[in-house]
Structures are given as C-alpha cells and as structure tokens.
XYZ file of C-alpha atoms in Angstrom:
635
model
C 41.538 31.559 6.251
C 43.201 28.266 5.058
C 43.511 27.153 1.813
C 44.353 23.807 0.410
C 43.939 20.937 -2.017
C 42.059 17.791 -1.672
C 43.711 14.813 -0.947
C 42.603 12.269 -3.730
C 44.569 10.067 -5.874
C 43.959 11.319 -9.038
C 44.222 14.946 -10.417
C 40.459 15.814 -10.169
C 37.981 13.513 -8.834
C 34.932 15.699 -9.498
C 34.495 14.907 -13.510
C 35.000 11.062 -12.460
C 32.010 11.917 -9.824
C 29.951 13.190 -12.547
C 30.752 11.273 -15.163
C 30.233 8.086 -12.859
C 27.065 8.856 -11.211
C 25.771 11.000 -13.828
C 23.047 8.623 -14.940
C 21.947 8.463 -11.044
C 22.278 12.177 -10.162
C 19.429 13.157 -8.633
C 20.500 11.066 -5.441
C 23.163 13.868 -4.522
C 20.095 14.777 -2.243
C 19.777 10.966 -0.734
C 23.154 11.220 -0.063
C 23.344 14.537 1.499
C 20.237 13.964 3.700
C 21.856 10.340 4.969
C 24.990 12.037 6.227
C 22.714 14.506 7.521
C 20.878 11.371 9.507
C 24.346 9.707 10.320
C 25.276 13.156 11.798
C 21.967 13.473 13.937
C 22.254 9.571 14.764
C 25.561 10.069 15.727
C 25.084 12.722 18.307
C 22.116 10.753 19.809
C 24.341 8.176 20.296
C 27.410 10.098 22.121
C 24.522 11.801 24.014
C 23.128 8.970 25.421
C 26.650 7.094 26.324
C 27.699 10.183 28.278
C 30.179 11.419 25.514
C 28.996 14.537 24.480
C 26.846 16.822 27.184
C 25.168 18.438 24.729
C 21.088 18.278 24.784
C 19.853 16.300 21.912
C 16.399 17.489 22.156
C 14.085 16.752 18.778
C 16.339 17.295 16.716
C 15.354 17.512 12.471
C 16.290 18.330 9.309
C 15.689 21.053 6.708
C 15.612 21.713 3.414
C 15.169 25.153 1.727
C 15.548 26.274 -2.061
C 16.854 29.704 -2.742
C 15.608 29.820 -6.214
C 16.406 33.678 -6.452
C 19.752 33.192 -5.724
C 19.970 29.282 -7.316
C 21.021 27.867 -4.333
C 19.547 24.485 -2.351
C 20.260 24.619 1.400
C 20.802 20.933 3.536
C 20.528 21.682 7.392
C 20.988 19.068 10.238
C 20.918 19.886 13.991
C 23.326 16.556 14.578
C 26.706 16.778 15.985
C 28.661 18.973 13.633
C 32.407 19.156 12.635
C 35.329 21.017 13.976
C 37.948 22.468 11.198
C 39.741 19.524 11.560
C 37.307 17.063 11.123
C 36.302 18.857 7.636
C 39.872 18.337 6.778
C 40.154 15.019 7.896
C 36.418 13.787 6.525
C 35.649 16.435 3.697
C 38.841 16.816 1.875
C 40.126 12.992 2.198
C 37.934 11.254 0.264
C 39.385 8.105 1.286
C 37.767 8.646 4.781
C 34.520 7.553 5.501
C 33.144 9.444 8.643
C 30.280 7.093 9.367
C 32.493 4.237 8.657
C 35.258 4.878 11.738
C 32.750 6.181 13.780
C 31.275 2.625 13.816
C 34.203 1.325 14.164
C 34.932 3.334 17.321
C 32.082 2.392 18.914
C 30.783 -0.669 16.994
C 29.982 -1.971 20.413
C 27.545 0.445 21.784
C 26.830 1.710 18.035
C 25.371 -1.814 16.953
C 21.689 -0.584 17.006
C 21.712 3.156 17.056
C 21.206 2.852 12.891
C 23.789 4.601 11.259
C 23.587 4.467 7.455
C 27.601 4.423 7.512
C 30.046 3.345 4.728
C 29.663 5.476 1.925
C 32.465 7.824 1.333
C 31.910 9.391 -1.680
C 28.291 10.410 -0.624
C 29.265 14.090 -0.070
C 31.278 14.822 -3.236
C 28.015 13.157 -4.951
C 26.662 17.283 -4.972
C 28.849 18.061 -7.373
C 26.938 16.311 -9.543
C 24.149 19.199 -9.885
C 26.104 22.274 -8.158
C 29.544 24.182 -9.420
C 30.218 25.503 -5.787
C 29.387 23.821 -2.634
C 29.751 25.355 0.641
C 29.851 23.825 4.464
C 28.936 25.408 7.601
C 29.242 23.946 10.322
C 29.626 24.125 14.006
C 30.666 20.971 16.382
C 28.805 19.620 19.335
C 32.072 20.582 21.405
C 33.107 23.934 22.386
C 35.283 24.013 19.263
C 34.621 27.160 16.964
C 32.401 27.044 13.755
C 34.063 26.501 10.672
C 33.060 27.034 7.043
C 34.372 25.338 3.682
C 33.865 26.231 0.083
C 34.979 24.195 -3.107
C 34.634 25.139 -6.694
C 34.409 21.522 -8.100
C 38.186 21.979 -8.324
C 40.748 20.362 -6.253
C 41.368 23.527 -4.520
C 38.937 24.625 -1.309
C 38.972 27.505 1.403
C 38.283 26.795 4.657
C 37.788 29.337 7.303
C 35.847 30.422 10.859
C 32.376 31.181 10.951
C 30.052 32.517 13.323
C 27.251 30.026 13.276
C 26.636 29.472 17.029
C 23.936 26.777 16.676
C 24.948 22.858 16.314
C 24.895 21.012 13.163
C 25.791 21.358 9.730
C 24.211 23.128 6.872
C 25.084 22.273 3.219
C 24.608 24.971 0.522
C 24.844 24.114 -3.069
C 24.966 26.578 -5.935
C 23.088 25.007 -8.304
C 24.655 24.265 -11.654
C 23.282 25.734 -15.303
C 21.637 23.188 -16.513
C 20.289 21.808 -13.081
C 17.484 24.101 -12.432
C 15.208 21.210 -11.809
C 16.406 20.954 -8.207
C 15.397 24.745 -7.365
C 11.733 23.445 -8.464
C 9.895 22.684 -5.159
C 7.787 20.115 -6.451
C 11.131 17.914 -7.955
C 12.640 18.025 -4.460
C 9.677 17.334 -2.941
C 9.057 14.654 -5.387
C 13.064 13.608 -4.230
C 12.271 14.000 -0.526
C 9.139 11.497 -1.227
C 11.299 8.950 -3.260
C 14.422 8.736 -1.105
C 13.734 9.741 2.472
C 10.322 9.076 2.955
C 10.977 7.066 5.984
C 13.982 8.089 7.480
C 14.780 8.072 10.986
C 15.219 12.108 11.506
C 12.030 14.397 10.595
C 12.683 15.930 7.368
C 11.000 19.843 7.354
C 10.104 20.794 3.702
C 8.424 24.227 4.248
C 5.417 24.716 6.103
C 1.434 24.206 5.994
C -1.297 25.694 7.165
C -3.441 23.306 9.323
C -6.588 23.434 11.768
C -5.748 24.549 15.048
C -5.782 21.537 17.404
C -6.687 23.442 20.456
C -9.344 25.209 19.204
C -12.798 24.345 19.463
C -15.070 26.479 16.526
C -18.148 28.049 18.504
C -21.468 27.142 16.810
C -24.314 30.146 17.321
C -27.687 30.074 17.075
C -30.033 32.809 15.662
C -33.319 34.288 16.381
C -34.642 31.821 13.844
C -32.920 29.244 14.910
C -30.567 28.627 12.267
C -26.889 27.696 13.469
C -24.051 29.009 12.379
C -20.485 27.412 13.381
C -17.365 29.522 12.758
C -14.162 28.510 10.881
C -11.923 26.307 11.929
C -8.256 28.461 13.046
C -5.229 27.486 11.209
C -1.715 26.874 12.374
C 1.870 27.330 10.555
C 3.397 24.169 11.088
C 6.943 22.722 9.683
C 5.744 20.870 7.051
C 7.178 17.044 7.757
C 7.970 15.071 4.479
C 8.978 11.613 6.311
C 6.989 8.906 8.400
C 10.393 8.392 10.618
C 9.032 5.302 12.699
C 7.228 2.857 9.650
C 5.395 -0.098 10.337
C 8.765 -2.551 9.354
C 10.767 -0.670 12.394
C 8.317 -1.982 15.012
C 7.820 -5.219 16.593
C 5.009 -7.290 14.869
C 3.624 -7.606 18.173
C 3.223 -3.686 18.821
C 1.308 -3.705 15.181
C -2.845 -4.601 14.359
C -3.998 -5.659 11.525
C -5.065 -2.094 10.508
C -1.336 -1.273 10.997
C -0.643 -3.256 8.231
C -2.844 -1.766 5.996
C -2.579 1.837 6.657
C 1.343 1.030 5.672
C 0.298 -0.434 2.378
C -1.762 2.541 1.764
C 1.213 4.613 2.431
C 3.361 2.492 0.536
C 1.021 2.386 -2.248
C -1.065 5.467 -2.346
C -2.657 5.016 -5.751
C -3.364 1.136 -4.926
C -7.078 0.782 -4.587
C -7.719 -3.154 -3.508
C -6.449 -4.357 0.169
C -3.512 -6.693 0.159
C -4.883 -10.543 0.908
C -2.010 -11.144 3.913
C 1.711 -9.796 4.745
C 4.508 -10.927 5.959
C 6.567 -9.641 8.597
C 10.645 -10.117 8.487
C 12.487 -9.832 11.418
C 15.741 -11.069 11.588
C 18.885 -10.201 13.605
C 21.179 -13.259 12.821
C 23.035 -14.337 10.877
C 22.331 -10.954 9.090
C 19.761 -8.146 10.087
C 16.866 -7.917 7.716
C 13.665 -6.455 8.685
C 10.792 -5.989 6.413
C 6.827 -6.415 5.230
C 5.779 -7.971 2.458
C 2.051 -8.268 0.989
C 0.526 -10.656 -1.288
C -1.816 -8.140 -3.759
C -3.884 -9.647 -6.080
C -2.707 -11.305 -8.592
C -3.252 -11.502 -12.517
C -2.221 -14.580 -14.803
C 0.133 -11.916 -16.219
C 3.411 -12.737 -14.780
C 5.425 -9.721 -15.887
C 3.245 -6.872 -14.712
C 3.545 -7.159 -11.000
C 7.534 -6.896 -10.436
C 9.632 -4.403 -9.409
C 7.076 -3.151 -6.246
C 9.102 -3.916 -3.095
C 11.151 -1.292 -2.237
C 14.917 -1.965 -0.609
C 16.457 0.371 1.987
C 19.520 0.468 4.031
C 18.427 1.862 7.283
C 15.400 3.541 6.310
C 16.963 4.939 3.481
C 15.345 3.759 -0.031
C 18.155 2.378 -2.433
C 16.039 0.590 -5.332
C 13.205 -1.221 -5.977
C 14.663 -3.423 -8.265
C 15.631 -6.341 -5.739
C 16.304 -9.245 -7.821
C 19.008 -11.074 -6.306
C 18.250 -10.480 -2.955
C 14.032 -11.307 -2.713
C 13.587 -14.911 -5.143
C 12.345 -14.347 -8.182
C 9.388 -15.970 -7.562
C 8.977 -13.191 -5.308
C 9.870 -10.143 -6.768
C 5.882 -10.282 -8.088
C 4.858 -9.300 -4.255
C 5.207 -5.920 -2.548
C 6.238 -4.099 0.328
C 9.532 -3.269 2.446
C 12.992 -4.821 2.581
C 15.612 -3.273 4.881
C 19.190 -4.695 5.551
C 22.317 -3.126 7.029
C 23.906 -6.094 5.574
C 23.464 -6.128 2.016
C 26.932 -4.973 0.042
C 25.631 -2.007 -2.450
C 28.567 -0.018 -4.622
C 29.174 3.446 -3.784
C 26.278 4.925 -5.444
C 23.769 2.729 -3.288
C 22.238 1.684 -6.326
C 23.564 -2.654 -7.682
C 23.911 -5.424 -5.479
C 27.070 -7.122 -5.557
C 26.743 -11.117 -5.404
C 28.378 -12.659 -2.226
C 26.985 -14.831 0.479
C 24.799 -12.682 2.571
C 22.794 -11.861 -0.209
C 22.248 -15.870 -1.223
C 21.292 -16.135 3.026
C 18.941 -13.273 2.805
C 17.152 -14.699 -0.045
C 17.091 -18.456 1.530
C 15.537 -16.754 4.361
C 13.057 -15.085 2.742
C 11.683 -17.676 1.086
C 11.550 -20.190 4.107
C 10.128 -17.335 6.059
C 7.402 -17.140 2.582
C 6.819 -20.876 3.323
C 6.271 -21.021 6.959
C 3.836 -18.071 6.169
C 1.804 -19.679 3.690
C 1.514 -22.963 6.121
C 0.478 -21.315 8.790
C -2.074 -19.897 7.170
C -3.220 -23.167 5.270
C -3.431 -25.124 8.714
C -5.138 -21.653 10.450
C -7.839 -20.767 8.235
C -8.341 -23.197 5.635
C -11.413 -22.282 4.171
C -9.949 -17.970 3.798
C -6.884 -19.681 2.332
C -8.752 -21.378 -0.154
C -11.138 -18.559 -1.023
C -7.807 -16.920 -1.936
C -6.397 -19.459 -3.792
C -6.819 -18.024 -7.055
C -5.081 -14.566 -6.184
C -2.198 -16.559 -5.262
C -1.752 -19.691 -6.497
C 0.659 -17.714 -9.660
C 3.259 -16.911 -6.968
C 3.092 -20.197 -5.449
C 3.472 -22.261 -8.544
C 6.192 -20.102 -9.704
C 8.064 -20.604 -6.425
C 7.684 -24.593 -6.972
C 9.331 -24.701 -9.965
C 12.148 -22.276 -9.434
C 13.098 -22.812 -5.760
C 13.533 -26.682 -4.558
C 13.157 -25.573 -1.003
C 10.038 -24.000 -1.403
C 8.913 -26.624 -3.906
C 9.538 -29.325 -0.612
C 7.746 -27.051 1.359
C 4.731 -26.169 -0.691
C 3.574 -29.823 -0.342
C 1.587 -28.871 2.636
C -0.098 -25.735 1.244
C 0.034 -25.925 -2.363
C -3.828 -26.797 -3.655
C -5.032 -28.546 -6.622
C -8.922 -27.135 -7.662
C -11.609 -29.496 -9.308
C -14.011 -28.081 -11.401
C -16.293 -28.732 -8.969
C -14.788 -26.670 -6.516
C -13.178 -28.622 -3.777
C -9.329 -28.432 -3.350
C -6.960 -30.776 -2.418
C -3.454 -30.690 -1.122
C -1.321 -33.204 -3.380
C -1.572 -36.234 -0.459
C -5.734 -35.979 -0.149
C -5.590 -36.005 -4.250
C -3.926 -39.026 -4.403
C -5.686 -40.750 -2.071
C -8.972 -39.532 -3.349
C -8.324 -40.716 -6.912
C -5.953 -44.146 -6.538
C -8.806 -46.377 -6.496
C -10.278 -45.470 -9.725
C -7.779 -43.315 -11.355
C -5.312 -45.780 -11.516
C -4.294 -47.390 -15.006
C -3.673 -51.034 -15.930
C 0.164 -50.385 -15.816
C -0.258 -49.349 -12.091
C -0.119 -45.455 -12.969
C -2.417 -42.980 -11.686
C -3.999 -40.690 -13.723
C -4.894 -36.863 -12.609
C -7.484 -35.854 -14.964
C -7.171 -31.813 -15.270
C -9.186 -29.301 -17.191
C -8.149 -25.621 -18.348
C -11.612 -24.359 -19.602
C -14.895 -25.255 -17.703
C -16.832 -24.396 -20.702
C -14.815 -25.217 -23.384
C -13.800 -28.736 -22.515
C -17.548 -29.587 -20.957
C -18.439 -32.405 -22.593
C -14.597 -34.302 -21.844
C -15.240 -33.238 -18.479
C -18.686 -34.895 -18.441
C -17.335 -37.842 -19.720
C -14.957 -38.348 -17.300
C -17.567 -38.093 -14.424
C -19.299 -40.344 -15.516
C -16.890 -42.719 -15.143
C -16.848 -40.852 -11.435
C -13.280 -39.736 -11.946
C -12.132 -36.735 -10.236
C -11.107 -33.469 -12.894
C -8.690 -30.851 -11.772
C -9.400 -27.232 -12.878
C -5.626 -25.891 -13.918
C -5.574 -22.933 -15.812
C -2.211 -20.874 -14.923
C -0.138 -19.708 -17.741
C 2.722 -21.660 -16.013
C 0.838 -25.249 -14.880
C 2.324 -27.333 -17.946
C 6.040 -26.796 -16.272
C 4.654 -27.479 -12.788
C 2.921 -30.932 -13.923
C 6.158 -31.989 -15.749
C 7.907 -31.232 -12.431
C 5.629 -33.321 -10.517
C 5.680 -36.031 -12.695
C 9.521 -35.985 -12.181
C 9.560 -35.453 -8.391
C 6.446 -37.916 -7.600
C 6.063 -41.520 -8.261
C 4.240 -43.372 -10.647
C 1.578 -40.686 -11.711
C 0.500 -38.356 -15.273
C -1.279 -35.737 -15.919
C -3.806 -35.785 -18.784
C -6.259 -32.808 -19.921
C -9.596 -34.397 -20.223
C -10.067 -33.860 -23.949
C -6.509 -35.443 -24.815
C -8.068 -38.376 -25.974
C -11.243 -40.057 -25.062
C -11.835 -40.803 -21.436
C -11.005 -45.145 -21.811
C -7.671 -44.542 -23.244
C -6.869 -41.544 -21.035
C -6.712 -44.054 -18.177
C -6.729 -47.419 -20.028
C -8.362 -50.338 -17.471
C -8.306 -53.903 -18.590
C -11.454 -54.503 -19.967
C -11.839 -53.518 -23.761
C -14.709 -52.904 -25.587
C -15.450 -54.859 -28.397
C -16.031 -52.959 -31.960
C -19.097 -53.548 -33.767
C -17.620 -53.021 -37.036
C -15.753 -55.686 -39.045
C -11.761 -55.183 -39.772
C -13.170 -54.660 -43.275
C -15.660 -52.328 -42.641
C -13.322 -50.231 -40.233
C -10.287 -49.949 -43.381
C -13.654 -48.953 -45.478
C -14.390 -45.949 -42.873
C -10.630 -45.000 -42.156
C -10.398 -44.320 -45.764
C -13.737 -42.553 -46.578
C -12.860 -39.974 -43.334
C -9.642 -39.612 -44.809
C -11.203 -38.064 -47.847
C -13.050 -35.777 -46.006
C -11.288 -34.712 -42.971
C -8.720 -32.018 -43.606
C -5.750 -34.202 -42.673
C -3.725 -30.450 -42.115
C -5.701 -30.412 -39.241
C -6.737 -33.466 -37.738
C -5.671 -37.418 -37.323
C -8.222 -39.564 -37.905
C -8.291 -42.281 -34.909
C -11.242 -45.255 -34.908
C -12.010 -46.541 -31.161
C -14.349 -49.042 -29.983
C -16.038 -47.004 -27.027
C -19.504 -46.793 -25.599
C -22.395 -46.731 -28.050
C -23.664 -43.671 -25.783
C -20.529 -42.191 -26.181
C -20.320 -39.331 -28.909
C -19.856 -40.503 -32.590
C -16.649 -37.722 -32.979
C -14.756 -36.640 -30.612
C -11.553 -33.859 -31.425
C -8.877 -34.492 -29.073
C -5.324 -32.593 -28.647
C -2.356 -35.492 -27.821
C -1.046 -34.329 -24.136
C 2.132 -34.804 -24.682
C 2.250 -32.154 -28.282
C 0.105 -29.485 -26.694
C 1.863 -29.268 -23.603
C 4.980 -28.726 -24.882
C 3.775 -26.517 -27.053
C 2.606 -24.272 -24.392
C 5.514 -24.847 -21.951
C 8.085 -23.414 -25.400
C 5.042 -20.488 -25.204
C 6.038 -19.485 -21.677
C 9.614 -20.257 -21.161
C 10.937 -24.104 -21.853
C 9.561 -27.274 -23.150
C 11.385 -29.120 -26.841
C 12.585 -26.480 -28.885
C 10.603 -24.989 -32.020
C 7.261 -26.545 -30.259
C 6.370 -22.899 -29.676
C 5.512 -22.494 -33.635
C 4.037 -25.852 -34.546
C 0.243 -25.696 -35.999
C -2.001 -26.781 -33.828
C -3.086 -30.620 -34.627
C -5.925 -32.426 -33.506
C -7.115 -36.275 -33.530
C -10.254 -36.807 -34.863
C -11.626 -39.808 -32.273
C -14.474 -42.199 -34.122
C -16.379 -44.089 -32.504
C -17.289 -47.103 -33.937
C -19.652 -48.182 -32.168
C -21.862 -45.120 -32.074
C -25.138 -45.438 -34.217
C -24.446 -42.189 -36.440
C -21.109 -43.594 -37.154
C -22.465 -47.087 -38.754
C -25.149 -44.716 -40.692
C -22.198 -42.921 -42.568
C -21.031 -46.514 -43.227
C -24.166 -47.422 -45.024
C -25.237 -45.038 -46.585
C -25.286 -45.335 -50.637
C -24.299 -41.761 -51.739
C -21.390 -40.164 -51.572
C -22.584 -36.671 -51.081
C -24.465 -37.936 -48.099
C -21.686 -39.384 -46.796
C -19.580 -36.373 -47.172
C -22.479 -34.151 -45.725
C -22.911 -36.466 -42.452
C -19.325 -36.320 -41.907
C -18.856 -32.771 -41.959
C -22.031 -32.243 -39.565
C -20.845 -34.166 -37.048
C -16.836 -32.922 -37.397
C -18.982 -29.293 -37.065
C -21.028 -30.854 -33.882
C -17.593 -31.675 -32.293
C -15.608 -28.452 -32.947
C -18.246 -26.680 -32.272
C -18.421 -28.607 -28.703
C -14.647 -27.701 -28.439
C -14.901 -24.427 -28.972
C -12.517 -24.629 -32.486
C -15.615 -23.277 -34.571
C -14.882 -19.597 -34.865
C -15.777 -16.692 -36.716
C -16.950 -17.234 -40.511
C -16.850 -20.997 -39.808
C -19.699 -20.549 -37.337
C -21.509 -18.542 -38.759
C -21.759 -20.515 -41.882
C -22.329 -23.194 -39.417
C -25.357 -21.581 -37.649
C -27.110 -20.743 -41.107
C -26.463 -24.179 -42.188
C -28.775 -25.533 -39.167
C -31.103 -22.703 -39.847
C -31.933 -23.748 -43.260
C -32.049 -27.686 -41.775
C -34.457 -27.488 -39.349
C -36.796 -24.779 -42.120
C-alpha cells in the first residue's frame, strides 16, 4: 500500500473546495457523473481508433445509495485508471484528465463529445462526503487499484481486486448531508443535471409489462371474457434520454419530434409551442440547440430564465443571459456549446468573444426564422401575431440587427384587423395620412372600446387606425420615428382628428372672437383645471360638442418612464387631459346663450360627463352618481 500527499499549491485545498462551491454543492454529483461520461466517451473513442482492444459493448452508468451504511456509490463501465494515472490525475489537481486527453487526440477526438476541461470536478465530492474512495480498474491489462482520502492532504492508495472495467466512486456521506442518501433528492439531481447525457444513467430498477408477452383473454360458459394480467419485468431503471431531439439532424426530426421534446423539456407545460427553432452550427463555434416560441403574455418579466444551457449534454444553468439576447431569454428550449468559457464550477459565463458570436448568431438565425415563416405562411403567421409580437418588438428596440431585419416580418394591426408590414402601411396611408408639412401621420389606437368614438372619427375621414397595445410600443414608435423618415405617430384621441393630421383647409368658427373669450372663461369656471385644459376648435358641426383628449407627446412619455426610459420624473406626473370644444357644435352655442348660470354650469358638466364617460375616465362613485343623475332626467 502507498501512501502520499496531494500535490496542490496550498496546504489544504479541500476547505477552499467547500468554502468555494459551497453555495453550488449539490453539483458534486454533475461533476462526478461527467467524468464518469468523459471516462465512457473516452474508451469509445480508443475503441473505435484501434487503441484499446477492449469491447465497448453498451456500456452505462450507475448510481446506488447505501443509506444504511451513509454511503453514495458512482459506477462507470468506461476505460478506467491504472495506479499511476490516479496519481498523475487524482492527486495533481493541476491535471485535467479530459483536458490532455483532447489534446492527445484533438484530431480524431473533435466529435466524440468529451465534456473535458474541468479539473477540479472530482475534488467537488468533498463538498458533501468526509471520505471518498476510488476503485478502479484500467481498460489495459494493468492491475486494479483503489484510493481513499479523508478530505486531508494525505491519501492511501493500494491494489484491488475489482476485475471488471471502469471506475466506481464511493462517497461517505458527510453529517449534515443526509439529503443525498434520500432517493428522491438524487433522483431529483439525476433529473436536473444529467437528464440528457450521452451514457445511460441506471437509477434502480422498475417493474414494467412484459414486452413479449401476449395476456390470454378466456371466455366462459356465459360468455363473459376474462383477459389475464399483464407480466412484469425488472428492468434498470434509465434516468436519461441520451440521444435528445437538439443532437439530431433537423432533417432526421417531424414535427411531432419537436413537440414530444418540449413536453419532455417542459413536463408541467400544458399549451403547444407556436414554432421552434433549430441551431446547428459547427463554425466559427459549435452551438447546437432548439428553441420554441410559447405563448406569450404582455408581462415581460414572467417568461425568462426557461432555456436551459449545456456543455455536451450536460445541463450548466438556465440562466443564459449573455449568451441568448435578451430579447430572447423570454423563449424556451435547448442551448448546447462546447465553446462557451464557464469557471470551474460550470456555473457564470465569462465575457469574451465567442460568447458576443454566439449571441449574433442566434439572433440572425431568430430573424431568418421569423422571415421564413412570414413569406411561407402568411396568414398562420399573422394568426399568431399576438403571441409574439412582445418578443419581436423587444428585439427591435434592443438589437439593431434584428431591428434591420424585422422590417420584413414585423406587423402593424388595425383595429379592423388587417396587418401590414411597415412598407404596405406607408403606402396604404401616404395619400391621405399625410399632413400639410409633408409628414405622415400613423393613426394608432390602444383600446378598441375605450377610444371608440376617436377611432370613429378618424374613419370617417377614411384614415387607417393601428391597434398597438404592448406594454413596450411607446419606445418602439419613438424608435421608428428616429430610424424612418418624415412620419409620427398619434393615438387617435390625442387631440381631435383635424389637428391630429392638420390639411390646409380650415374650418371657419361660428362664434365671434368675443363670444369665444366669453366661453373660454365661463368653462374655465367650471372645468376642474387640475384635470383638464380647456382648448376651443372650430371643427365639424356633426362633430361632438366635447371631446377629452391626452397630448401624445405627455402621455407617451409618461408610459415609456412606466416601463423603462422616456424624460425623467414623467413616470409620476398626474394624468392631464385637454378638454376639446367645439365651437361650432349646436350644444356648445346653447351653453353660450343661455341666461342662467346654474344652467350653464349644469349643461357643462353633462356634456364633460358624456365625454369621460365616452373615454372611459368615469369610474366608480363618479358613475354611479352619473347613472342616477340620468335616471332621475329622463323620470
């Protein structure tokens, strides 16, 4: 028996371990189960180059719990270690097996999917046990060896007499760490981590029906039938799916594929994904992946964190800021890359340029996607508008690239229900949408009902209105009014409909200079001015006698400081209204003359009710009041 000390640069690296990835320590079993892959990986690979003449077979992995005897056994049938390899790999922690090994061969090695470079993965059990042990036996004729270390810098190492190949880990479970002798946390760990890694992972066994045995159905003297049970089987309970959808080629895959892998992916996820995206990518990086486009809500904080990021099948996080856009990070699905630089506990990014390629990538490969299906199926793609148009918008104002892009998929809703890309818009509207300075004018709406009667004045005029009601479409119109030439956007009710998009011809007011001073200051008297700006305007006599109008410019800054941006301390101004008059509306020259006061006052505050009420501002006790105010009218 040998005995010796680690080789690592400091006195004791095992309370730096724990201390370190103490926060993080239930991935000791990650980490153990991907050297346990590298190890099988490793042997398939020198099998199938001629190196080792070993049979490689079906090779898998197990995990047992000893919970009697608090101990949590790892067991690979991959390609082993002689004594001197656990001296050389085990005890200096400097080494990285994986790592040379790919360097040996990094010719032939390219695609055989070795998790590789992460030295301190082993040590990582030291986190949950006070005595780990190694058995192992090589895939040469070299004898079996076996290690044991105490968490101290000291460790035995000595023959065994395992005679099959492989390794198996044993960890003495730590006071304190009985969690990990509970089967249902490491199956819970199992599920987490290495739910789709490359080697079968055996957790146990289950009882299932008997696939080559067909039940016998009988039939009595009265003719009832009678089938008998179904046999069950012991079979090695698998954990893992070791060959998921993102591993294949898209053409190998059907639609259904794609959805049974969303099911798995998201077991408690009840609606279908609208589309997915497959990534497959082998330069200048390797990336593969699927992402879906769920459903979305107006909500834009309650969808992140779903895609999941591994590193050769193994899951590292599924926080993937950084690499996916942000834009992004609301979708879901799969992410794998060899290529992206994690620390040694597999669990932050670290910036650099692959990382900034990756997520270019991703979102031209989002792009072409979304075009493709725009030009395919048009009329699906705009059924579906509604579920996706959050992500899309988002991605136009935070990505340029995709903002260029989006041009030939991005749609803009009427409230009657046609869409438009942003070219058939303009040309649909220049002709009459365009002011007397030469600017057009897209009319938009954010509430069907609410803003009803704006809308209905602007089609009269047979102007085209926009439906836009996405917590984020303020920022996105102040971006296209930046990027695109010579247009606005105005909500319908921002003021009324002839000084929205002001022509040349002006109507003329029926009421003197005199008499309009006379009216200005009368309303003034009445009208809260807290709330509203009185405004008189020679419009239609058909047109209504009050109108209540928001200014576009206040409100939509407001809203953008609401959701991120716009003129600082917008956010918390009171909402203010203009109160529009027209002057040339019959009602309005019967407030004029009448004689009383009280009448006057009464009349005024009817028709300011008439027009909130049309707004939707009349809430509440106001309406109510309102309601048994016209009651006792009309009795």
């Amino acid at each position: 028996m040998a005995k010796g000390s680690i080789n690592v640069s400091v006195e004791n690296i095992f309370p730096l371990i724990k201390k370190f990835l103490y926060s993080d320590h239930e991935i000791f079993l990650r980490e153990l189960i991907s050297n346990a892959t590298d190890a099988t990986l490793k042997l398939k690979h020198l099998t199938s180059i001629g190196e080792s003449k070993v049979e490689y077979g079906k090779p898998k992995i197990e995990v047992k719990i000893d919970k009697e005897g608090k101990k949590l056994h790892i067991i690979d049938q991959g390609l082993g270690m002689t004594a001197e390899e656990v001296e050389k790999y085990i005890n200096q922690v400097a080494f990285s097996g994986a790592e040379e090994f790919l360097d040996k061969y990094k010719d032939s090695a390219k695609d055989s999917g070795i998790i590789g470079h992460f030295g301190l993965g082993f040590y990582s059990a030291f986190m949950v046990a006070d005595k780990v042990e190694i058995i192992t036996k090589s895939h040469t004729d070299a004898p079996a060896a076996h290690w044991t270390c105490d968490g101290s810098p000291e460790f035995t190492l000595e023959a065994s007499d395992k005679t099959d190949r492989g390794t198996e880990i044993i960890l003495h479970i730590s006071e304190g760490e009985e969690e990990f002798l509970e089967e249902g946390r490491i199956r819970e760990l199992l599920t987490k981590y290495n739910k789709f890694m490359p080697i079968p992972i055996k957790f146990g066994t289950k009882e299932v029906n008997d696939p080559d045995f067909t039940p016998k159905t009988t039939t009595d003297k009265d003719g009832k039938e009678t089938t008998e049970p179904h046999k069950q089987i012991t079979v090695d309970d698998i954990i893992n799916n070791p060959n998921p959808a993102w591993t294949k080629q898209p053409a190998d895959l059907e639609d259904q594929d794609y959805k049974n892998f969303y099911r798995e992916l998201y077991p408690m996820q009840f609606e279908e994904p609208l589309f997915h995206i497959h990534l497959n990518v082998d330069y200048p990086f390797n990336l593969t992946g699927i992402l879906y486009f769920p459903k979305m809500t107006n909500d834009l904080n309650m969808q992140k964190d779903k895609i999941q990021l591994y590193q050769n099948q193994v899951f590292v996080t599924d926080n993937v800021e950084g690499i996916v856009p942000e834009f992004l990070t609301m979708l879901r699905g799969v992410i794998d890359s060899p290529d992206i630089p994690l620390n040694v506990s597999r669990s932050y990014l670290q910036a650099d340029g692959a990382v900034k390629k990756i997520s270019s990538y991703i979102t031209r490969k989002v792009a072409d996607k979304l075009k493709s299906l725009f030009n395919n199926n048009r009329e699906d793609f705009e059924k579906k508008w509604d579920d996706i148009k959050i992500v899309i918008e988002y991605g136009m104002l935070s990505e340029e690239k995709f903002f260029e892009k989006a041009d030939a998929f991005a749609l803009y809703p009427t409230v009657d229900g046609k869409y438009y890309t942003f070219e058939e818009l303009t040309n649909a509207i220049k002709a009459k949408q365009t002011d007397k300075d030469d600017k057009m004018v897209i009319l938009y709406a954010s509430n069907k009902d609410e803003q009803h009667a704006y809308i209905e004045s602007a089609k009269a005029k047979d102007y085209e209105v926009l439906l836009l009601d996405s917590p984020i479409v303020s920022h996105l119109m102040q971006k296209l009014e930046t990027t695109k030439e010579n247009i606005s956007f105005a909500r319908v009710d921002a003021d009324h409909i002839d000084n929205l998009i002001k022509k040349d011809d002006t109507v003329i007011s029926k009421l003197s200079d005199e008499e309009k001073t006379q009216l200005d200051e009368l309303l003034k008297e009445v009208v809260p001015s807290e709330k509203f700006m009185v405004q008189l305007e020679a419009m239609d006599s058909s047109a209504s006698p009050f109108m209540i109008t928001q200014p576009e410019f206040m409100r939509r800054m407001k809203e953008m400081q609401q959701t991120g941006g716009g003129m600082f301390g917008m956010g918390n101004m009171p909402e203010m209204y203009n109160l529009v008059v027209n002057t040339n509306h019959e009602l309005v020259g019967e407030i004029l003359n009448t004689k009383t006061k009280k009448k006057q006052e009464r009349l005024i505050n009817q028709s300011l009710d008439l027009a909130r009420l049309s707004q939707g501002l009349l809430k509440g006790e106001e309406l109510t009041n309102f309601i048994k105010r016209s009651y006792e009218m009309i009795k």
